[in-house]
PDB file of C-alpha atoms and ligand atoms in Angstrom:
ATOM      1  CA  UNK A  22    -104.331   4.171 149.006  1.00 73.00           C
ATOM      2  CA  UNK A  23    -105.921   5.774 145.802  1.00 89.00           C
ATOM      3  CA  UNK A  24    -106.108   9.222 148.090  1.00 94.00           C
ATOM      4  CA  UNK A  25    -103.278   8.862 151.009  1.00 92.00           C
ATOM      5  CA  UNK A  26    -106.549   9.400 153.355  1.00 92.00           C
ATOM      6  CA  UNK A  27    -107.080   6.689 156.151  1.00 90.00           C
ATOM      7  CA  UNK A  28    -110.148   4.590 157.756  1.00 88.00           C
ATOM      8  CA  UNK A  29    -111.192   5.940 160.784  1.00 94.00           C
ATOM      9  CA  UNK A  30    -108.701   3.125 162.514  1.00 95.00           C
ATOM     10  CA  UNK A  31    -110.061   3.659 166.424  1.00 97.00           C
ATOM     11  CA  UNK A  32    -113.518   3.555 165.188  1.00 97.00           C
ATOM     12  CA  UNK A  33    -112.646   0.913 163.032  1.00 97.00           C
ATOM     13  CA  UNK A  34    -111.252  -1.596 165.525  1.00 98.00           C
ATOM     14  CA  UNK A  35    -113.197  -0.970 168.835  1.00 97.00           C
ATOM     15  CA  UNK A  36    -116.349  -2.094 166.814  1.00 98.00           C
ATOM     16  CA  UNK A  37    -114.747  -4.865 165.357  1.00 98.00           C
ATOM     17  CA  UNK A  38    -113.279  -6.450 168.802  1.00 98.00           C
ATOM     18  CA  UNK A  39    -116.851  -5.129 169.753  1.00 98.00           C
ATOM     19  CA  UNK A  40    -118.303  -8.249 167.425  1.00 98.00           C
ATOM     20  CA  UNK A  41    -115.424 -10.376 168.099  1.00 98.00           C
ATOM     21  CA  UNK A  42    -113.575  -9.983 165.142  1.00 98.00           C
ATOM     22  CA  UNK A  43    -109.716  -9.286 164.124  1.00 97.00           C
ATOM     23  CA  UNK A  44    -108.580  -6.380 162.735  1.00 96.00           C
ATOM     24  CA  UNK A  45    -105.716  -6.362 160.467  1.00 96.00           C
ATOM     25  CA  UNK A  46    -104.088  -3.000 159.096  1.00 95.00           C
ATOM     26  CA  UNK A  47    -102.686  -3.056 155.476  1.00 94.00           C
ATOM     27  CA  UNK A  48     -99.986  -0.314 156.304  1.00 94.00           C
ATOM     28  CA  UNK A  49     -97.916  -1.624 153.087  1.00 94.00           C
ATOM     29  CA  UNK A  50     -97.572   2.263 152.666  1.00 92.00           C
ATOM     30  CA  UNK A  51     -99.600   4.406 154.721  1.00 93.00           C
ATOM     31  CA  UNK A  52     -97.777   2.750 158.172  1.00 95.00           C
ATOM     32  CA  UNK A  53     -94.885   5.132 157.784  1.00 96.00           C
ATOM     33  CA  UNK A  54     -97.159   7.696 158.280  1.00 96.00           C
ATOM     34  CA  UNK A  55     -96.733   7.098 161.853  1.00 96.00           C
ATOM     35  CA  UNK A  56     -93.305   8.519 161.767  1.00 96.00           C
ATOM     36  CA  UNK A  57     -93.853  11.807 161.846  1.00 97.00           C
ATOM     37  CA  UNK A  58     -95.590  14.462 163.466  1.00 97.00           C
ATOM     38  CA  UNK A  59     -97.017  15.480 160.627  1.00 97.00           C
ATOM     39  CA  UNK A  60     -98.801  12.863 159.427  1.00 97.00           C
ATOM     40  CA  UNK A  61     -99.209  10.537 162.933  1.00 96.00           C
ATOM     41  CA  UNK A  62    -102.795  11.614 163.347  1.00 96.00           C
ATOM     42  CA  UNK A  63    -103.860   9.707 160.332  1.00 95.00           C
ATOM     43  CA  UNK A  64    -103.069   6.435 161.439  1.00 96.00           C
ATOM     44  CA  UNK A  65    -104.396   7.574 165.079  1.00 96.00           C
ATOM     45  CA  UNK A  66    -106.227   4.399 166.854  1.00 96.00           C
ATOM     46  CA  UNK A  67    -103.378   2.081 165.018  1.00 95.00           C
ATOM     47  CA  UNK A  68    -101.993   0.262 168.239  1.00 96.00           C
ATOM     48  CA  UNK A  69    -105.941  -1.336 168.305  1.00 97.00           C
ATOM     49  CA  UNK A  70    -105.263  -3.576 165.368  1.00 97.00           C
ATOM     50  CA  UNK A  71    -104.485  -7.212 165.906  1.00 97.00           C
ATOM     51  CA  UNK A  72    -101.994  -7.245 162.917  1.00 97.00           C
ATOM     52  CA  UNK A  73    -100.284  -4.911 161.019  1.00 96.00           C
ATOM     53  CA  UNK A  74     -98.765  -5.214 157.699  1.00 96.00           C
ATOM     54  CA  UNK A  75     -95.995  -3.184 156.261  1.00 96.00           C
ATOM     55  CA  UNK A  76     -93.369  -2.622 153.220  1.00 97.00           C
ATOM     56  CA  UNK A  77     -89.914  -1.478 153.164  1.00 96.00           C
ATOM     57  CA  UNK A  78     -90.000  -1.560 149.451  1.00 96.00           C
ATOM     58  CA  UNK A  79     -92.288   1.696 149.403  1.00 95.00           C
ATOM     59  CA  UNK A  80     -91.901   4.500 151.063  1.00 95.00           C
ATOM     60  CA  UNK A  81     -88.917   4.020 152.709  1.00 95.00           C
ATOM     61  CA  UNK A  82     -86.862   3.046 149.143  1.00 95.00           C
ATOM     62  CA  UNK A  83     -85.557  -0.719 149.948  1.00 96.00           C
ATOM     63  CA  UNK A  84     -84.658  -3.651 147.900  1.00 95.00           C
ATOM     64  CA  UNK A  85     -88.139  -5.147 147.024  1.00 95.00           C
ATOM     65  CA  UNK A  86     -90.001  -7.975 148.786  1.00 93.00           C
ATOM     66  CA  UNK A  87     -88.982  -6.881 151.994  1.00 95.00           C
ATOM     67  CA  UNK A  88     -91.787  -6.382 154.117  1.00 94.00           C
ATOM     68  CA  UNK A  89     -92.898  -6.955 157.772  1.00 93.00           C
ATOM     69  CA  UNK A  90     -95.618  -8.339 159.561  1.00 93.00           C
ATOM     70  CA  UNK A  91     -96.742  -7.491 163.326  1.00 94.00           C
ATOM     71  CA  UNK A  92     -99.397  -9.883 165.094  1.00 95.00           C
ATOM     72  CA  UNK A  93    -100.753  -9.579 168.171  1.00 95.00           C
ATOM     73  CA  UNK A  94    -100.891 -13.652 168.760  1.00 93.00           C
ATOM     74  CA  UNK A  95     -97.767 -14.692 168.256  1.00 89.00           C
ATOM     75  CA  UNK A  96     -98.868 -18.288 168.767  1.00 89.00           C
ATOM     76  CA  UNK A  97    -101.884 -17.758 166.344  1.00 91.00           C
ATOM     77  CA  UNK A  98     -99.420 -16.572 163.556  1.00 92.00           C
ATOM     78  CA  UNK A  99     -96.792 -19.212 163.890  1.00 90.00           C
ATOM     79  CA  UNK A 100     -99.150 -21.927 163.982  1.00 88.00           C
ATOM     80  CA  UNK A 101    -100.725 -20.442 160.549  1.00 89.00           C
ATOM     81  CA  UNK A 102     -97.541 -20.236 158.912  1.00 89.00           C
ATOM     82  CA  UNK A 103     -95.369 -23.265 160.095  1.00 86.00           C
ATOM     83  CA  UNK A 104     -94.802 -26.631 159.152  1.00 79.00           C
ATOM     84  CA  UNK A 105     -92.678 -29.002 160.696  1.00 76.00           C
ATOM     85  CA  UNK A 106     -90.395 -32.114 160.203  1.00 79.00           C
ATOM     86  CA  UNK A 107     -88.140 -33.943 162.123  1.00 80.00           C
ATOM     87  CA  UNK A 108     -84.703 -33.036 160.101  1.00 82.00           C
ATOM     88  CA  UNK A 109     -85.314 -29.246 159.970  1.00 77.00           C
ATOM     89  CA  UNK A 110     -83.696 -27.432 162.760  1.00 71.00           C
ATOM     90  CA  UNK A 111     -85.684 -25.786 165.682  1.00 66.00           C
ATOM     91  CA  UNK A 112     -88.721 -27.931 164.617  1.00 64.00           C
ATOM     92  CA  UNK A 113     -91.809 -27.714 167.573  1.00 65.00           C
ATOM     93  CA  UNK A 114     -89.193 -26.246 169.735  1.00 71.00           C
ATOM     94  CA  UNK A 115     -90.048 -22.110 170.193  1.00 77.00           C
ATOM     95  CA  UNK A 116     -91.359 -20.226 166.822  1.00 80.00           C
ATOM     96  CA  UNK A 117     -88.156 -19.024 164.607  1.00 80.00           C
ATOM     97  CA  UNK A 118     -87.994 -17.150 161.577  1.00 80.00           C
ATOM     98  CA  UNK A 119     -88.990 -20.341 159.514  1.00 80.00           C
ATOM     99  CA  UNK A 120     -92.269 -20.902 161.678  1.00 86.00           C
ATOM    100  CA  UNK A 121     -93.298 -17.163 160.767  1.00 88.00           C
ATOM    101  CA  UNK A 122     -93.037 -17.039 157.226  1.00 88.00           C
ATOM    102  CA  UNK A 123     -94.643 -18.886 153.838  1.00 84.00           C
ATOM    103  CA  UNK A 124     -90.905 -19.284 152.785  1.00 85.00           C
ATOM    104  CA  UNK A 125     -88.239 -21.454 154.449  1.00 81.00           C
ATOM    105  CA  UNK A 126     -85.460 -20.719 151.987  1.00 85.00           C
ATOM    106  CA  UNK A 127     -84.718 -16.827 151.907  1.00 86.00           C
ATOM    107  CA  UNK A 128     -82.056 -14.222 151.895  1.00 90.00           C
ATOM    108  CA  UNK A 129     -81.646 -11.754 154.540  1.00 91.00           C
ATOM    109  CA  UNK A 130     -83.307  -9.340 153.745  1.00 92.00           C
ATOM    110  CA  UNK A 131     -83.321  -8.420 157.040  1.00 92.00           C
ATOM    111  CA  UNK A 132     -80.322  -6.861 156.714  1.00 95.00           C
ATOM    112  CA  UNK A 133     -80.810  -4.055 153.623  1.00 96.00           C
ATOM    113  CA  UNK A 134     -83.788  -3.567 156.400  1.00 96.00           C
ATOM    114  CA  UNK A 135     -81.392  -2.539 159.390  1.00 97.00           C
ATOM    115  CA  UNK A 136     -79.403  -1.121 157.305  1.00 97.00           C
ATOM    116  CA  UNK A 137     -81.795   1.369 155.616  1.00 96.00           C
ATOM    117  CA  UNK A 138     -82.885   2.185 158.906  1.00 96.00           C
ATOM    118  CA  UNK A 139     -79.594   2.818 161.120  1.00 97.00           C
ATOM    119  CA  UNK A 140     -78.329   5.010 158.397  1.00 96.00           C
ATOM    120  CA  UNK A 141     -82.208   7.099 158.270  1.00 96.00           C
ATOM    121  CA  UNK A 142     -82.922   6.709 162.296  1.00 96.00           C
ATOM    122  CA  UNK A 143     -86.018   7.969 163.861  1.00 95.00           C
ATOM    123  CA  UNK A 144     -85.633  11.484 162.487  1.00 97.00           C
ATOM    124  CA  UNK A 145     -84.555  10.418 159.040  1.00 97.00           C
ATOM    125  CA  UNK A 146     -87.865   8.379 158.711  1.00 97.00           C
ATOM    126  CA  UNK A 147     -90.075  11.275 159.216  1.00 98.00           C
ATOM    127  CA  UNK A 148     -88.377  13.735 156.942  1.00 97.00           C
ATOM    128  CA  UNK A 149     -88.764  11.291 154.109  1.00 97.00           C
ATOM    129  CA  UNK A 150     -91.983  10.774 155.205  1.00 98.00           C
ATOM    130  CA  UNK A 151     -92.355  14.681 155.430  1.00 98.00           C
ATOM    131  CA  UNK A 152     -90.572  15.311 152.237  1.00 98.00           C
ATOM    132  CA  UNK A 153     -92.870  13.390 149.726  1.00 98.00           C
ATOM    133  CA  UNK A 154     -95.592  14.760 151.346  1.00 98.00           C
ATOM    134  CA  UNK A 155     -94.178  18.431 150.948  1.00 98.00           C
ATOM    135  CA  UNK A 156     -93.512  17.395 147.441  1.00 98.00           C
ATOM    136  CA  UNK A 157     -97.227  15.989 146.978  1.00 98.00           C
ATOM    137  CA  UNK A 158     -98.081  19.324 147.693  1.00 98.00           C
ATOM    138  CA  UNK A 159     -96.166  21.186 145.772  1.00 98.00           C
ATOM    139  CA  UNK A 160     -97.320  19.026 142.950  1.00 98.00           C
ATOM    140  CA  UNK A 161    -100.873  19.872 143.942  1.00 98.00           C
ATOM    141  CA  UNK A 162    -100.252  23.445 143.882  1.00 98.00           C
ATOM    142  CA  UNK A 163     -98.170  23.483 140.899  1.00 98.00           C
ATOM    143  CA  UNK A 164    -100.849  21.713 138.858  1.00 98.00           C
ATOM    144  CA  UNK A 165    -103.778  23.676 140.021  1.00 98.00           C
ATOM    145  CA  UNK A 166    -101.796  27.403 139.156  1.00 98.00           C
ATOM    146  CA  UNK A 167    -102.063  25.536 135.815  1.00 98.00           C
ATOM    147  CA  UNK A 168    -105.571  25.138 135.653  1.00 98.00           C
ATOM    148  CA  UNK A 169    -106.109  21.899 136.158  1.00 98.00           C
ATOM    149  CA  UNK A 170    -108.807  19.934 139.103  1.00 98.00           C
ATOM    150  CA  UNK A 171    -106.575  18.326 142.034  1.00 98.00           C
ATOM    151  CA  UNK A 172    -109.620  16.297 143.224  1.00 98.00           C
ATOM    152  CA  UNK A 173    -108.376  14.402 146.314  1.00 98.00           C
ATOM    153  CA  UNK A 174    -107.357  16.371 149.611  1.00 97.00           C
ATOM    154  CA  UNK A 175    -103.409  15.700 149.636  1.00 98.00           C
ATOM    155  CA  UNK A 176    -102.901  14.307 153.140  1.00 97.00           C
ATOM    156  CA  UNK A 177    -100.509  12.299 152.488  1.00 97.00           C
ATOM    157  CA  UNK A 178     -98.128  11.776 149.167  1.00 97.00           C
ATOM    158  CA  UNK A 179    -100.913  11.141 146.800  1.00 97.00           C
ATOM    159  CA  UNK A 180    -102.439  13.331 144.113  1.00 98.00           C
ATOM    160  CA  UNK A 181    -105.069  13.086 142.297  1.00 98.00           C
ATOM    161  CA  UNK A 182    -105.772  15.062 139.229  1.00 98.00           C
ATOM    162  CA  UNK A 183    -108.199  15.631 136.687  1.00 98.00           C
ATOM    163  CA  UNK A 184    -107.976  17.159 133.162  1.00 98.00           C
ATOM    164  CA  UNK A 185    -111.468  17.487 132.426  1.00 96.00           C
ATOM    165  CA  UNK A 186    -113.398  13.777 131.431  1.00 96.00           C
ATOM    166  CA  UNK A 187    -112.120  10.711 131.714  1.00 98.00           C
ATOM    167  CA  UNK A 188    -110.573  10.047 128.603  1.00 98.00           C
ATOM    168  CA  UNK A 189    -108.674  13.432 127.813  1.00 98.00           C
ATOM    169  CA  UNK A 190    -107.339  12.279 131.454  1.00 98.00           C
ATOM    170  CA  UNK A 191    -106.553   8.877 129.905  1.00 98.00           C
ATOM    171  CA  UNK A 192    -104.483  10.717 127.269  1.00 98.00           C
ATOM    172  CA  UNK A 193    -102.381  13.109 129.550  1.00 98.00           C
ATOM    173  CA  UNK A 194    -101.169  10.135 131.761  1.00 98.00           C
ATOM    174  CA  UNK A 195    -100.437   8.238 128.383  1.00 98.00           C
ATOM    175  CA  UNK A 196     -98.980  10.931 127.366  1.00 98.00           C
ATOM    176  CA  UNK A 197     -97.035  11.563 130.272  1.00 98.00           C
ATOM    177  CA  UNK A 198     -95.831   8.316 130.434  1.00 98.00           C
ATOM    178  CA  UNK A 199     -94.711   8.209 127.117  1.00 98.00           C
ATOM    179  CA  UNK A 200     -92.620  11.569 127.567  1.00 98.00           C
ATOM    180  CA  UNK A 201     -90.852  10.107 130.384  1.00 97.00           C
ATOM    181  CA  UNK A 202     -89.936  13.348 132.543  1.00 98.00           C
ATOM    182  CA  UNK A 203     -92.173  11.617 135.514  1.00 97.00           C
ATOM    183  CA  UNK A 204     -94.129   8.228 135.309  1.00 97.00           C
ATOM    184  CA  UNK A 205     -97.688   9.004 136.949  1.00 97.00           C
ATOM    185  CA  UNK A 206    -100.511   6.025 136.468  1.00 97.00           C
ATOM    186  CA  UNK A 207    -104.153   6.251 135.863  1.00 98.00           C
ATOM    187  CA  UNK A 208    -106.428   5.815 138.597  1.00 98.00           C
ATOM    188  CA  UNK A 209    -110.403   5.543 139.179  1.00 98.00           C
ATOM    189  CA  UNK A 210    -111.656   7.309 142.067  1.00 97.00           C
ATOM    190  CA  UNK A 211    -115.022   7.855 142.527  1.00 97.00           C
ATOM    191  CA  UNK A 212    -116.572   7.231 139.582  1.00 97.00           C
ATOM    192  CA  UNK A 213    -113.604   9.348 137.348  1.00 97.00           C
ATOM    193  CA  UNK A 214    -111.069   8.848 135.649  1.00 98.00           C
ATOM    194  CA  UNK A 215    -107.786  10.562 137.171  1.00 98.00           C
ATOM    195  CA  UNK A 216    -103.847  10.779 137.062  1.00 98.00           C
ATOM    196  CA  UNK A 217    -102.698   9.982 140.169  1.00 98.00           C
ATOM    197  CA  UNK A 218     -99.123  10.799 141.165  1.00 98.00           C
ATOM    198  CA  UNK A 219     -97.317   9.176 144.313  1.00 97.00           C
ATOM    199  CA  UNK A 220     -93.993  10.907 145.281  1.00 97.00           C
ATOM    200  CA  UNK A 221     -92.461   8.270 147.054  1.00 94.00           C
ATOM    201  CA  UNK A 222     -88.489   7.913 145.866  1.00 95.00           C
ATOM    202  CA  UNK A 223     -86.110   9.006 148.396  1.00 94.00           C
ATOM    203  CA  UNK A 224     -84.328  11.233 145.683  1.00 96.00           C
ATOM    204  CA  UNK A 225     -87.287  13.621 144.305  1.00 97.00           C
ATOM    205  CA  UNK A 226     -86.235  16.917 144.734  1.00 98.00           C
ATOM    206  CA  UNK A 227     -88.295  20.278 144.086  1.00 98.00           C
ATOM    207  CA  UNK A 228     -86.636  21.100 140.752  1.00 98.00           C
ATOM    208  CA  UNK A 229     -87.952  17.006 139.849  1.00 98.00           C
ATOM    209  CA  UNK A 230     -91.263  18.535 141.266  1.00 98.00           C
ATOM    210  CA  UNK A 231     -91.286  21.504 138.790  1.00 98.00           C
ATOM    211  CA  UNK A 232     -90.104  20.339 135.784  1.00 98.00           C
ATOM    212  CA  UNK A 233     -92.523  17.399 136.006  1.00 98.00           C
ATOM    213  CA  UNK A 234     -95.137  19.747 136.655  1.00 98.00           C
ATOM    214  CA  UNK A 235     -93.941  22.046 133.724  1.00 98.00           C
ATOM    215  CA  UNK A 236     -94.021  18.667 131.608  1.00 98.00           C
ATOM    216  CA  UNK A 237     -97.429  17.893 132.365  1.00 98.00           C
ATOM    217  CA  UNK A 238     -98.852  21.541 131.929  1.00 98.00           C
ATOM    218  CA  UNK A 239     -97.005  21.263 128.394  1.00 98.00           C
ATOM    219  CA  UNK A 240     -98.344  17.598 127.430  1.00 98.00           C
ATOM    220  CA  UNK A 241    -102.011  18.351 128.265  1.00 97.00           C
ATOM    221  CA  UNK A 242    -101.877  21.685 126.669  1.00 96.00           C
TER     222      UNK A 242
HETATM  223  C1  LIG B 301    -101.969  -0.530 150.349  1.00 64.32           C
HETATM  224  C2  LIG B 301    -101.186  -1.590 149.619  1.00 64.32           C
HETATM  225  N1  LIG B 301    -101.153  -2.829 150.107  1.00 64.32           N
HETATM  226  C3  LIG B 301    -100.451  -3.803 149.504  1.00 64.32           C
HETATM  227  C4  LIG B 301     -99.763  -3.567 148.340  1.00 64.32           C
HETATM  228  C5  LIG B 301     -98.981  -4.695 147.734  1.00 64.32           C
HETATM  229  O1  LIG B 301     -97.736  -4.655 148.295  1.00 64.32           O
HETATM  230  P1  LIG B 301     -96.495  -5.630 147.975  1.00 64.32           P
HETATM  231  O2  LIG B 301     -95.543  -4.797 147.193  1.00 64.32           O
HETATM  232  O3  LIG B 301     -95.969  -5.963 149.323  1.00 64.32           O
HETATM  233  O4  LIG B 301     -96.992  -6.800 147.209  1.00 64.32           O
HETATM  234  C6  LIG B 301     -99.777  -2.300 147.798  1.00 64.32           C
HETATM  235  C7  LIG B 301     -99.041  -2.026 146.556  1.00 64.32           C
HETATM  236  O5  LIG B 301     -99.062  -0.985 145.986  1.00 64.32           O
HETATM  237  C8  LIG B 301    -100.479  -1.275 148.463  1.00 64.32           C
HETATM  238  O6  LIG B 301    -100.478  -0.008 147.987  1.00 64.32           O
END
């Protein structure tokens, strides 16, 4: 997820199950992807995988830790996960929530869940989806007007950007982080040094775009 691009998933999985192995899919971010139009094509061959991973504490702006986890052997994951004992209810009976998770005490986080997504829907999940990525853009052409290297192809809502060696790069994101008009974090890709920014928060807007770009142009100058 340094880049927002994708394994080749179909590829990926057909020669895995060709060797008899299991493919599992760390979609913690990049699953959404699958929400739009847009973006579907990255995460093309998906529906292969034998488990899937995913947050909703990313990309789609819910209360951390809650996350969800798909498996194609139902049996396979609740006999990984589950312990039993007499006294606790639904104990060797059919797998419940308890059987399918590390933790047996929890909140319901299932709720913020459903809630988060009744109030987006289908639609509403792709144009957030769509949005950041729009945004990721718009960062990538707003920083290269101003001279500096976007070095990653923005597929997604990743950018990666360079401003020339590794550790006058170092100092911009410090720099940047310090100022406070955006947080970006360092990242090495490839070798280099880079900033890489991640619009992800529901509430970025264009003018957050451009006056974060602005702030950066003015820090690294
Ligand atoms: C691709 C990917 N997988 C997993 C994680 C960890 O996710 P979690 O917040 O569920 O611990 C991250 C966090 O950034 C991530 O980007």
């Amino acid at each position: 997820m340094n880049t927002g691009a994708c394994d080749e998933l179909r590829e990926a999985c057909e020669l895995v199950h060709q060797h008899d192995g299991w493919v599992h899919v760390d979609g913690a971010f990049g699953l959404w992807a699958a929400a739009s139009s847009a973006t579907r094509h990255l995460v093309a061959g998906l529906e292969l995988a034998d488990s899937w991973a995913c947050d909703g504490h990313k990309w789609l702006n819910l209360p951390y830790d809650s996350a969800f986890a798909f498996c194609r052997r139902p049996d396979v994951h609740a006999a990984t996960m589950s312990y039993a004992a007499a006294y606790l209810v639904g104990s060797g009976g059919a797998p419940v929530g308890a059987d399918l998770t590390a933790e047996s005490s929890r909140r319901a986080r299932a709720f913020a869940v459903w809630a988060g997504l009744r109030e987006l829907g289908r639609d509403g999940v792709a144009a957030l989806v769509d949005r950041c990525c729009a945004l990721a853009r718009r960062f990538a052409e707003g920083l290269t007007a101003a001279g500096f290297e976007v070095a990653n192809e923005v597929v997604l809502n990743q950018v990666l950007v360079g401003f020339g060696g590794d550790a006058r790069t170092d100092q911009v994101v410090a720099a940047v982080q310090a100022d406070g008009t955006c947080w970006a974090g360092g990242t090495t890709w490839r070798g280099r040094r880079l900033m890489r920014l991640s619009v992800s928060n529901a509430t970025t807007t264009v003018a957050d775009v451009d006056r974060s770009v602005a702030a950066i142009t003015r820090l690294a100058a």
